[in-house]
């Protein structure tokens, strides 16, 4: 079911350097999770961070990004929070459309959302899929990703090169011990947005089942997404101790 709170798509002025490429750039925000690992009494995307709901930081950033034609946010069918959030954000009217198409996992929420906008997006349009749980994203990071990928044949994602020495454990319990040290030379930690053309992304996610990000589905087609350096502030708020760290970054702005 798709209930569009605002369905107008307005084309914002796109910087000249991006006008060379006629494809549009859509944002799609999966925000239909429950935040089980953080253990809050509301879905974590609605937790207050630096005075605003986590999701509002993400919507504001994409709404401010002039290259983004429109923002779609995918919430669960029974979401009881988004209407109040949007009512308190008149500046997002006409810039953000809510899709009540969340699925049982992130991949399903993203694919459902993509299918819900098939009348709006063309196969060659770019879609930037970004976690509602990464509120530290900035317009500069969005532009870095678009400039790096707008002429790319595959697409790609923001990611951070791993700087710690990595250990693989012998088991996943408190008494775990090192089984091996993993060479970190070519290891990156995937962030979002992950940016792919609409047609490719729908095909990849339709064929891939248990993937935790969009790039994995594209890789399963035998393609190699481009890695674009992200930022530590763009980390995913997942566990209770992440809240204070996220607020620190958000208060920096
Ligand atoms: N069925 C789902 C599950 C997750 N997400 C979204 O995917 C993003 C990243 O997922 P994660 O950090 O795992 O969020 P949750 O699934 O809510 O967290 P948890 O795994 O702790 O329940 C979040 O913005 C979340 O809202 C979604 O749209 N639909
Ligand atoms: C998409 C992602 O944020 C890239 O690191 C990550 O895979 C999401 O995983 P989650 O388990 O849905 O939080």
PDB file of C-alpha atoms and ligand atoms in Angstrom:
ATOM      1  CA  UNK A   1       0.000   0.000   0.000  1.00  0.00           C
ATOM      2  CA  UNK A   2       1.397   3.382  -0.892  1.00  0.00           C
ATOM      3  CA  UNK A   3      -0.145   6.432   0.710  1.00  0.00           C
ATOM      4  CA  UNK A   4       1.495   9.515  -0.683  1.00  0.00           C
ATOM      5  CA  UNK A   5       1.480  12.408   1.761  1.00  0.00           C
ATOM      6  CA  UNK A   6       2.958  14.590  -0.982  1.00  0.00           C
ATOM      7  CA  UNK A   7       3.187  13.324  -4.524  1.00  0.00           C
ATOM      8  CA  UNK A   8       4.417  16.419  -6.344  1.00  0.00           C
ATOM      9  CA  UNK A   9       7.914  15.994  -7.685  1.00  0.00           C
ATOM     10  CA  UNK A  10       9.656  19.308  -8.028  1.00  0.00           C
ATOM     11  CA  UNK A  11      12.869  19.615  -9.913  1.00  0.00           C
ATOM     12  CA  UNK A  12      15.305  21.685  -7.924  1.00  0.00           C
ATOM     13  CA  UNK A  13      18.024  23.645  -9.601  1.00  0.00           C
ATOM     14  CA  UNK A  14      20.901  21.234 -10.079  1.00  0.00           C
ATOM     15  CA  UNK A  15      24.431  22.681 -10.042  1.00  0.00           C
ATOM     16  CA  UNK A  16      25.743  23.131 -13.601  1.00  0.00           C
ATOM     17  CA  UNK A  17      28.464  20.548 -13.029  1.00  0.00           C
ATOM     18  CA  UNK A  18      25.729  17.967 -12.504  1.00  0.00           C
ATOM     19  CA  UNK A  19      23.579  19.191 -15.407  1.00  0.00           C
ATOM     20  CA  UNK A  20      25.924  17.496 -17.883  1.00  0.00           C
ATOM     21  CA  UNK A  21      24.184  14.255 -16.942  1.00  0.00           C
ATOM     22  CA  UNK A  22      20.397  14.366 -17.671  1.00  0.00           C
ATOM     23  CA  UNK A  23      19.684  11.532 -15.250  1.00  0.00           C
ATOM     24  CA  UNK A  24      17.915  12.549 -12.077  1.00  0.00           C
ATOM     25  CA  UNK A  25      18.971  11.645  -8.537  1.00  0.00           C
ATOM     26  CA  UNK A  26      16.389  10.233  -6.139  1.00  0.00           C
ATOM     27  CA  UNK A  27      16.928   9.456  -2.467  1.00  0.00           C
ATOM     28  CA  UNK A  28      15.285   6.385  -0.974  1.00  0.00           C
ATOM     29  CA  UNK A  29      15.454   6.074   2.817  1.00  0.00           C
ATOM     30  CA  UNK A  30      14.657   2.663   4.350  1.00  0.00           C
ATOM     31  CA  UNK A  31      13.091   3.576   7.715  1.00  0.00           C
ATOM     32  CA  UNK A  32      10.851   0.597   8.469  1.00  0.00           C
ATOM     33  CA  UNK A  33      13.028  -1.111  11.070  1.00  0.00           C
ATOM     34  CA  UNK A  34      12.261  -1.511  14.782  1.00  0.00           C
ATOM     35  CA  UNK A  35      15.721  -0.845  16.232  1.00  0.00           C
ATOM     36  CA  UNK A  36      15.811  -4.023  18.338  1.00  0.00           C
ATOM     37  CA  UNK A  37      19.556  -3.787  19.083  1.00  0.00           C
ATOM     38  CA  UNK A  38      19.334  -0.309  20.569  1.00  0.00           C
ATOM     39  CA  UNK A  39      16.563  -1.373  22.954  1.00  0.00           C
ATOM     40  CA  UNK A  40      14.567   1.877  22.906  1.00  0.00           C
ATOM     41  CA  UNK A  41      10.812   2.010  23.517  1.00  0.00           C
ATOM     42  CA  UNK A  42      10.251   3.510  20.054  1.00  0.00           C
ATOM     43  CA  UNK A  43      11.746   2.615  16.657  1.00  0.00           C
ATOM     44  CA  UNK A  44      15.266   4.107  16.733  1.00  0.00           C
ATOM     45  CA  UNK A  45      14.739   6.266  13.619  1.00  0.00           C
ATOM     46  CA  UNK A  46      12.337   8.359  15.721  1.00  0.00           C
ATOM     47  CA  UNK A  47      14.643   8.746  18.741  1.00  0.00           C
ATOM     48  CA  UNK A  48      15.524  12.342  19.550  1.00  0.00           C
ATOM     49  CA  UNK A  49      19.115  13.213  18.601  1.00  0.00           C
ATOM     50  CA  UNK A  50      20.381  16.790  19.145  1.00  0.00           C
ATOM     51  CA  UNK A  51      16.806  18.010  19.461  1.00  0.00           C
ATOM     52  CA  UNK A  52      15.276  16.288  16.425  1.00  0.00           C
ATOM     53  CA  UNK A  53      14.169  12.759  15.482  1.00  0.00           C
ATOM     54  CA  UNK A  54      17.015  10.777  13.875  1.00  0.00           C
ATOM     55  CA  UNK A  55      15.046  10.462  10.641  1.00  0.00           C
ATOM     56  CA  UNK A  56      14.499  14.220  10.446  1.00  0.00           C
ATOM     57  CA  UNK A  57      18.255  14.820  10.274  1.00  0.00           C
ATOM     58  CA  UNK A  58      18.418  12.517   7.253  1.00  0.00           C
ATOM     59  CA  UNK A  59      15.387  14.030   5.506  1.00  0.00           C
ATOM     60  CA  UNK A  60      16.665  17.565   6.110  1.00  0.00           C
ATOM     61  CA  UNK A  61      20.075  16.716   4.621  1.00  0.00           C
ATOM     62  CA  UNK A  62      18.620  15.218   1.449  1.00  0.00           C
ATOM     63  CA  UNK A  63      16.018  18.002   1.139  1.00  0.00           C
ATOM     64  CA  UNK A  64      18.882  20.526   1.303  1.00  0.00           C
ATOM     65  CA  UNK A  65      20.951  18.681  -1.332  1.00  0.00           C
ATOM     66  CA  UNK A  66      20.146  20.549  -4.567  1.00  0.00           C
ATOM     67  CA  UNK A  67      21.098  17.596  -6.804  1.00  0.00           C
ATOM     68  CA  UNK A  68      18.358  15.419  -5.286  1.00  0.00           C
ATOM     69  CA  UNK A  69      15.131  15.603  -7.319  1.00  0.00           C
ATOM     70  CA  UNK A  70      12.925  13.982  -4.682  1.00  0.00           C
ATOM     71  CA  UNK A  71      13.168  12.059  -1.421  1.00  0.00           C
ATOM     72  CA  UNK A  72      11.229   8.859  -0.711  1.00  0.00           C
ATOM     73  CA  UNK A  73      11.099   7.402   2.784  1.00  0.00           C
ATOM     74  CA  UNK A  74       9.919   3.827   3.284  1.00  0.00           C
ATOM     75  CA  UNK A  75       8.172   3.166   6.594  1.00  0.00           C
ATOM     76  CA  UNK A  76       6.230   0.191   7.909  1.00  0.00           C
ATOM     77  CA  UNK A  77       2.574  -0.110   6.984  1.00  0.00           C
ATOM     78  CA  UNK A  78       1.593   0.462  10.635  1.00  0.00           C
ATOM     79  CA  UNK A  79       4.078   3.270  11.319  1.00  0.00           C
ATOM     80  CA  UNK A  80       2.494   5.524  13.935  1.00  0.00           C
ATOM     81  CA  UNK A  81       5.136   8.265  13.981  1.00  0.00           C
ATOM     82  CA  UNK A  82       5.773   9.552  10.456  1.00  0.00           C
ATOM     83  CA  UNK A  83       2.577  11.586  10.118  1.00  0.00           C
ATOM     84  CA  UNK A  84       3.439  13.713  13.176  1.00  0.00           C
ATOM     85  CA  UNK A  85       7.036  14.059  12.006  1.00  0.00           C
ATOM     86  CA  UNK A  86       5.961  15.303   8.569  1.00  0.00           C
ATOM     87  CA  UNK A  87       3.273  17.585  10.059  1.00  0.00           C
ATOM     88  CA  UNK A  88       6.003  19.273  12.115  1.00  0.00           C
ATOM     89  CA  UNK A  89       8.174  19.753   9.009  1.00  0.00           C
ATOM     90  CA  UNK A  90       6.353  22.059   6.526  1.00  0.00           C
ATOM     91  CA  UNK A  91       9.703  22.716   4.834  1.00  0.00           C
ATOM     92  CA  UNK A  92       9.631  19.107   3.585  1.00  0.00           C
ATOM     93  CA  UNK A  93       6.249  19.462   1.875  1.00  0.00           C
ATOM     94  CA  UNK A  94       6.574  18.580  -1.795  1.00  0.00           C
ATOM     95  CA  UNK A  95      10.167  17.425  -1.278  1.00  0.00           C
ATOM     96  CA  UNK A  96       9.502  14.135   0.568  1.00  0.00           C
ATOM     97  CA  UNK A  97       7.014  11.347  -0.161  1.00  0.00           C
ATOM     98  CA  UNK A  98       6.265   8.705   2.462  1.00  0.00           C
ATOM     99  CA  UNK A  99       5.821   5.129   1.233  1.00  0.00           C
ATOM    100  CA  UNK A 100       4.096   2.767   3.676  1.00  0.00           C
ATOM    101  CA  UNK A 101       5.790  -0.210   2.015  1.00  0.00           C
ATOM    102  CA  UNK A 102       8.242  -1.460   4.633  1.00  0.00           C
ATOM    103  CA  UNK A 103       9.058  -5.160   4.516  1.00  0.00           C
ATOM    104  CA  UNK A 104      10.287  -7.824   6.950  1.00  0.00           C
ATOM    105  CA  UNK A 105      13.942  -6.943   6.235  1.00  0.00           C
ATOM    106  CA  UNK A 106      15.921  -4.038   4.824  1.00  0.00           C
ATOM    107  CA  UNK A 107      16.234  -5.581   1.348  1.00  0.00           C
ATOM    108  CA  UNK A 108      12.458  -6.011   1.091  1.00  0.00           C
ATOM    109  CA  UNK A 109      11.811  -2.465   2.303  1.00  0.00           C
ATOM    110  CA  UNK A 110      14.178  -1.066  -0.321  1.00  0.00           C
ATOM    111  CA  UNK A 111      12.790  -3.230  -3.138  1.00  0.00           C
ATOM    112  CA  UNK A 112       9.188  -2.455  -2.156  1.00  0.00           C
ATOM    113  CA  UNK A 113      10.045   1.231  -2.146  1.00  0.00           C
ATOM    114  CA  UNK A 114      11.688   1.015  -5.572  1.00  0.00           C
ATOM    115  CA  UNK A 115       8.658  -0.754  -7.000  1.00  0.00           C
ATOM    116  CA  UNK A 116       6.367   1.884  -5.478  1.00  0.00           C
ATOM    117  CA  UNK A 117       8.151   4.657  -7.444  1.00  0.00           C
ATOM    118  CA  UNK A 118       8.300   2.840 -10.799  1.00  0.00           C
ATOM    119  CA  UNK A 119       6.035   5.519 -12.341  1.00  0.00           C
ATOM    120  CA  UNK A 120       8.336   8.300 -11.139  1.00  0.00           C
ATOM    121  CA  UNK A 121      11.807   6.869 -11.757  1.00  0.00           C
ATOM    122  CA  UNK A 122      13.305   5.937 -15.118  1.00  0.00           C
ATOM    123  CA  UNK A 123      15.718   3.043 -15.492  1.00  0.00           C
ATOM    124  CA  UNK A 124      18.640   5.424 -15.991  1.00  0.00           C
ATOM    125  CA  UNK A 125      17.817   7.630 -13.029  1.00  0.00           C
ATOM    126  CA  UNK A 126      20.125   7.279 -10.047  1.00  0.00           C
ATOM    127  CA  UNK A 127      18.790   6.132  -6.687  1.00  0.00           C
ATOM    128  CA  UNK A 128      20.769   6.902  -3.506  1.00  0.00           C
ATOM    129  CA  UNK A 129      19.675   4.422  -0.840  1.00  0.00           C
ATOM    130  CA  UNK A 130      20.517   5.718   2.641  1.00  0.00           C
ATOM    131  CA  UNK A 131      19.830   4.270   6.087  1.00  0.00           C
ATOM    132  CA  UNK A 132      17.580   6.369   8.307  1.00  0.00           C
ATOM    133  CA  UNK A 133      19.989   5.140  11.021  1.00  0.00           C
ATOM    134  CA  UNK A 134      22.904   7.178   9.607  1.00  0.00           C
ATOM    135  CA  UNK A 135      21.966  10.734  10.681  1.00  0.00           C
ATOM    136  CA  UNK A 136      25.510  12.116  10.342  1.00  0.00           C
ATOM    137  CA  UNK A 137      25.326  12.280   6.542  1.00  0.00           C
ATOM    138  CA  UNK A 138      26.095  15.712   5.061  1.00  0.00           C
ATOM    139  CA  UNK A 139      25.351  17.429   1.736  1.00  0.00           C
ATOM    140  CA  UNK A 140      29.084  17.406   1.050  1.00  0.00           C
ATOM    141  CA  UNK A 141      29.163  13.596   1.333  1.00  0.00           C
ATOM    142  CA  UNK A 142      26.150  13.313  -0.997  1.00  0.00           C
ATOM    143  CA  UNK A 143      27.847  15.531  -3.566  1.00  0.00           C
ATOM    144  CA  UNK A 144      31.143  13.626  -3.196  1.00  0.00           C
ATOM    145  CA  UNK A 145      29.305  10.386  -4.031  1.00  0.00           C
ATOM    146  CA  UNK A 146      27.371  11.865  -6.983  1.00  0.00           C
ATOM    147  CA  UNK A 147      30.413  13.550  -8.536  1.00  0.00           C
ATOM    148  CA  UNK A 148      32.433  10.334  -8.177  1.00  0.00           C
ATOM    149  CA  UNK A 149      29.749   8.072  -9.698  1.00  0.00           C
ATOM    150  CA  UNK A 150      27.640  10.132 -12.100  1.00  0.00           C
ATOM    151  CA  UNK A 151      29.591   8.832 -15.120  1.00  0.00           C
ATOM    152  CA  UNK A 152      30.252   5.380 -13.683  1.00  0.00           C
ATOM    153  CA  UNK A 153      28.946   2.326 -15.511  1.00  0.00           C
ATOM    154  CA  UNK A 154      28.010   0.482 -12.307  1.00  0.00           C
ATOM    155  CA  UNK A 155      27.552   2.856  -9.339  1.00  0.00           C
ATOM    156  CA  UNK A 156      28.921   2.474  -5.846  1.00  0.00           C
ATOM    157  CA  UNK A 157      28.812   3.429  -2.213  1.00  0.00           C
ATOM    158  CA  UNK A 158      30.343   5.445   0.543  1.00  0.00           C
ATOM    159  CA  UNK A 159      32.663   3.319   2.659  1.00  0.00           C
ATOM    160  CA  UNK A 160      35.524   3.680   5.126  1.00  0.00           C
ATOM    161  CA  UNK A 161      38.878   1.887   4.832  1.00  0.00           C
ATOM    162  CA  UNK A 162      39.370  -0.308   7.887  1.00  0.00           C
ATOM    163  CA  UNK A 163      42.125   1.083  10.149  1.00  0.00           C
ATOM    164  CA  UNK A 164      42.027  -1.417  13.030  1.00  0.00           C
ATOM    165  CA  UNK A 165      43.649  -4.827  13.020  1.00  0.00           C
ATOM    166  CA  UNK A 166      40.777  -7.286  12.531  1.00  0.00           C
ATOM    167  CA  UNK A 167      40.366 -10.593  14.329  1.00  0.00           C
ATOM    168  CA  UNK A 168      38.064 -13.450  13.414  1.00  0.00           C
ATOM    169  CA  UNK A 169      36.718 -15.166  16.533  1.00  0.00           C
ATOM    170  CA  UNK A 170      36.358 -18.886  17.140  1.00  0.00           C
ATOM    171  CA  UNK A 171      32.722 -18.326  18.267  1.00  0.00           C
ATOM    172  CA  UNK A 172      30.175 -15.567  18.823  1.00  0.00           C
ATOM    173  CA  UNK A 173      29.966 -15.669  22.609  1.00  0.00           C
ATOM    174  CA  UNK A 174      31.452 -13.704  25.511  1.00  0.00           C
ATOM    175  CA  UNK A 175      34.320 -16.215  25.937  1.00  0.00           C
ATOM    176  CA  UNK A 176      35.342 -15.893  22.265  1.00  0.00           C
ATOM    177  CA  UNK A 177      39.036 -16.179  21.402  1.00  0.00           C
ATOM    178  CA  UNK A 178      41.019 -15.265  18.306  1.00  0.00           C
ATOM    179  CA  UNK A 179      40.797 -17.793  15.531  1.00  0.00           C
ATOM    180  CA  UNK A 180      42.805 -15.699  13.082  1.00  0.00           C
ATOM    181  CA  UNK A 181      43.881 -12.173  12.204  1.00  0.00           C
ATOM    182  CA  UNK A 182      42.289 -10.946   8.982  1.00  0.00           C
ATOM    183  CA  UNK A 183      44.468  -8.953   6.577  1.00  0.00           C
ATOM    184  CA  UNK A 184      42.927  -5.469   6.466  1.00  0.00           C
ATOM    185  CA  UNK A 185      44.799  -4.073   3.456  1.00  0.00           C
ATOM    186  CA  UNK A 186      41.799  -4.109   1.106  1.00  0.00           C
ATOM    187  CA  UNK A 187      38.974  -4.084   3.673  1.00  0.00           C
ATOM    188  CA  UNK A 188      36.388  -1.303   3.793  1.00  0.00           C
ATOM    189  CA  UNK A 189      33.368  -0.827   6.036  1.00  0.00           C
ATOM    190  CA  UNK A 190      30.301  -0.154   3.858  1.00  0.00           C
ATOM    191  CA  UNK A 191      28.229   2.926   4.612  1.00  0.00           C
ATOM    192  CA  UNK A 192      25.328   4.514   2.743  1.00  0.00           C
ATOM    193  CA  UNK A 193      24.190   6.135   0.485  1.00  0.00           C
ATOM    194  CA  UNK A 194      24.660   3.331  -1.980  1.00  0.00           C
ATOM    195  CA  UNK A 195      24.035   4.742  -5.451  1.00  0.00           C
ATOM    196  CA  UNK A 196      22.884   2.729  -8.455  1.00  0.00           C
ATOM    197  CA  UNK A 197      20.705   3.316 -11.492  1.00  0.00           C
ATOM    198  CA  UNK A 198      17.051   2.464 -10.887  1.00  0.00           C
ATOM    199  CA  UNK A 199      16.756  -0.349 -13.449  1.00  0.00           C
ATOM    200  CA  UNK A 200      19.960  -2.082 -12.351  1.00  0.00           C
ATOM    201  CA  UNK A 201      19.059  -1.800  -8.676  1.00  0.00           C
ATOM    202  CA  UNK A 202      15.567  -3.276  -9.131  1.00  0.00           C
ATOM    203  CA  UNK A 203      16.983  -6.166 -11.156  1.00  0.00           C
ATOM    204  CA  UNK A 204      19.785  -6.827  -8.658  1.00  0.00           C
ATOM    205  CA  UNK A 205      17.559  -6.755  -5.560  1.00  0.00           C
ATOM    206  CA  UNK A 206      14.881  -8.873  -7.247  1.00  0.00           C
ATOM    207  CA  UNK A 207      17.416 -11.608  -7.976  1.00  0.00           C
ATOM    208  CA  UNK A 208      19.269 -11.391  -4.644  1.00  0.00           C
ATOM    209  CA  UNK A 209      17.576 -12.625  -1.499  1.00  0.00           C
ATOM    210  CA  UNK A 210      19.517 -12.406   1.766  1.00  0.00           C
ATOM    211  CA  UNK A 211      21.621  -9.293   1.240  1.00  0.00           C
ATOM    212  CA  UNK A 212      22.318  -6.641   3.892  1.00  0.00           C
ATOM    213  CA  UNK A 213      23.130  -3.889   1.424  1.00  0.00           C
ATOM    214  CA  UNK A 214      22.413  -2.893  -2.191  1.00  0.00           C
ATOM    215  CA  UNK A 215      26.022  -3.286  -3.333  1.00  0.00           C
ATOM    216  CA  UNK A 216      25.978  -7.007  -2.420  1.00  0.00           C
ATOM    217  CA  UNK A 217      23.043  -7.542  -4.774  1.00  0.00           C
ATOM    218  CA  UNK A 218      24.838  -5.703  -7.592  1.00  0.00           C
ATOM    219  CA  UNK A 219      27.992  -7.732  -6.929  1.00  0.00           C
ATOM    220  CA  UNK A 220      25.931 -10.908  -7.351  1.00  0.00           C
ATOM    221  CA  UNK A 221      25.351  -9.768 -10.933  1.00  0.00           C
ATOM    222  CA  UNK A 222      29.124  -9.967 -11.412  1.00  0.00           C
ATOM    223  CA  UNK A 223      29.605  -6.190 -11.206  1.00  0.00           C
ATOM    224  CA  UNK A 224      32.092  -4.260  -9.034  1.00  0.00           C
ATOM    225  CA  UNK A 225      30.605  -1.182  -7.342  1.00  0.00           C
ATOM    226  CA  UNK A 226      33.002   1.755  -6.814  1.00  0.00           C
ATOM    227  CA  UNK A 227      34.144   2.511  -3.266  1.00  0.00           C
ATOM    228  CA  UNK A 228      34.005   6.208  -2.369  1.00  0.00           C
ATOM    229  CA  UNK A 229      35.507   7.339   0.932  1.00  0.00           C
ATOM    230  CA  UNK A 230      32.839   8.286   3.460  1.00  0.00           C
ATOM    231  CA  UNK A 231      33.210   9.698   6.950  1.00  0.00           C
ATOM    232  CA  UNK A 232      33.235   8.412  10.545  1.00  0.00           C
ATOM    233  CA  UNK A 233      30.346  10.811  11.313  1.00  0.00           C
ATOM    234  CA  UNK A 234      28.231   8.849   8.823  1.00  0.00           C
ATOM    235  CA  UNK A 235      28.233   5.753  11.071  1.00  0.00           C
ATOM    236  CA  UNK A 236      25.130   3.659  11.659  1.00  0.00           C
ATOM    237  CA  UNK A 237      23.378   4.221  15.001  1.00  0.00           C
ATOM    238  CA  UNK A 238      22.831   0.620  16.103  1.00  0.00           C
ATOM    239  CA  UNK A 239      23.651   0.074  19.798  1.00  0.00           C
ATOM    240  CA  UNK A 240      22.817   2.141  22.917  1.00  0.00           C
ATOM    241  CA  UNK A 241      26.278   3.712  23.166  1.00  0.00           C
ATOM    242  CA  UNK A 242      25.964   5.024  19.584  1.00  0.00           C
ATOM    243  CA  UNK A 243      23.412   7.660  20.638  1.00  0.00           C
ATOM    244  CA  UNK A 244      25.882   9.916  22.490  1.00  0.00           C
ATOM    245  CA  UNK A 245      28.442   9.620  19.668  1.00  0.00           C
ATOM    246  CA  UNK A 246      25.823  10.537  17.051  1.00  0.00           C
ATOM    247  CA  UNK A 247      24.732  13.570  19.109  1.00  0.00           C
ATOM    248  CA  UNK A 248      28.355  14.688  19.371  1.00  0.00           C
ATOM    249  CA  UNK A 249      28.691  14.707  15.588  1.00  0.00           C
ATOM    250  CA  UNK A 250      25.295  16.345  15.062  1.00  0.00           C
ATOM    251  CA  UNK A 251      26.068  19.126  17.539  1.00  0.00           C
ATOM    252  CA  UNK A 252      29.257  19.868  15.569  1.00  0.00           C
ATOM    253  CA  UNK A 253      27.156  21.245  12.680  1.00  0.00           C
TER     254      UNK A 253
HETATM  255  N1  LIG B   1      12.660  -4.370   7.777  1.00  0.00           N
HETATM  256  C1  LIG B   1      13.509  -3.317   7.780  1.00  0.00           C
HETATM  257  C2  LIG B   1      14.688  -3.328   8.586  1.00  0.00           C
HETATM  258  C3  LIG B   1      15.522  -2.224   8.573  1.00  0.00           C
HETATM  259  N2  LIG B   1      15.180  -1.158   7.801  1.00  0.00           N
HETATM  260  C4  LIG B   1      16.002   0.043   7.822  1.00  0.00           C
HETATM  261  O1  LIG B   1      17.327  -0.265   7.416  1.00  0.00           O
HETATM  262  C5  LIG B   1      18.236   0.651   8.072  1.00  0.00           C
HETATM  263  C6  LIG B   1      19.440  -0.074   8.658  1.00  0.00           C
HETATM  264  O2  LIG B   1      18.981  -1.168   9.408  1.00  0.00           O
HETATM  265  P1  LIG B   1      19.329  -1.403  10.976  1.00  0.00           P
HETATM  266  O3  LIG B   1      20.386  -0.468  11.464  1.00  0.00           O
HETATM  267  O4  LIG B   1      19.521  -2.857  11.163  1.00  0.00           O
HETATM  268  O5  LIG B   1      17.946  -0.937  11.651  1.00  0.00           O
HETATM  269  P2  LIG B   1      16.929  -1.880  12.424  1.00  0.00           P
HETATM  270  O6  LIG B   1      16.627  -3.081  11.597  1.00  0.00           O
HETATM  271  O7  LIG B   1      15.809  -1.007  12.856  1.00  0.00           O
HETATM  272  O8  LIG B   1      17.812  -2.288  13.714  1.00  0.00           O
HETATM  273  P3  LIG B   1      17.812  -3.722  14.458  1.00  0.00           P
HETATM  274  O9  LIG B   1      18.515  -4.657  13.488  1.00  0.00           O
HETATM  275  O10 LIG B   1      18.634  -3.437  15.691  1.00  0.00           O
HETATM  276  O11 LIG B   1      16.392  -4.086  14.717  1.00  0.00           O
HETATM  277  C7  LIG B   1      17.449   1.374   9.148  1.00  0.00           C
HETATM  278  O12 LIG B   1      17.236   2.720   8.726  1.00  0.00           O
HETATM  279  C8  LIG B   1      16.141   0.609   9.225  1.00  0.00           C
HETATM  280  O13 LIG B   1      15.035   1.443   9.547  1.00  0.00           O
HETATM  281  C9  LIG B   1      14.030  -1.150   7.011  1.00  0.00           C
HETATM  282  O14 LIG B   1      13.749  -0.159   6.329  1.00  0.00           O
HETATM  283  N3  LIG B   1      13.222  -2.237   7.001  1.00  0.00           N
HETATM  284  C1  LIG B   2      23.510  -1.020   4.533  1.00  0.00           C
HETATM  285  C2  LIG B   2      24.505  -1.046   5.665  1.00  0.00           C
HETATM  286  O1  LIG B   2      24.311   0.088   6.483  1.00  0.00           O
HETATM  287  C3  LIG B   2      25.901  -1.022   5.100  1.00  0.00           C
HETATM  288  O2  LIG B   2      26.852  -1.189   6.133  1.00  0.00           O
HETATM  289  C4  LIG B   2      24.336  -2.290   6.555  1.00  0.00           C
HETATM  290  O3  LIG B   2      24.527  -3.458   5.780  1.00  0.00           O
HETATM  291  C5  LIG B   2      22.967  -2.335   7.185  1.00  0.00           C
HETATM  292  O4  LIG B   2      22.936  -3.497   7.991  1.00  0.00           O
HETATM  293  P1  LIG B   2      21.734  -3.672   9.038  1.00  0.00           P
HETATM  294  O5  LIG B   2      21.931  -4.988   9.701  1.00  0.00           O
HETATM  295  O6  LIG B   2      20.473  -3.597   8.208  1.00  0.00           O
HETATM  296  O7  LIG B   2      21.866  -2.542   9.989  1.00  0.00           O
END
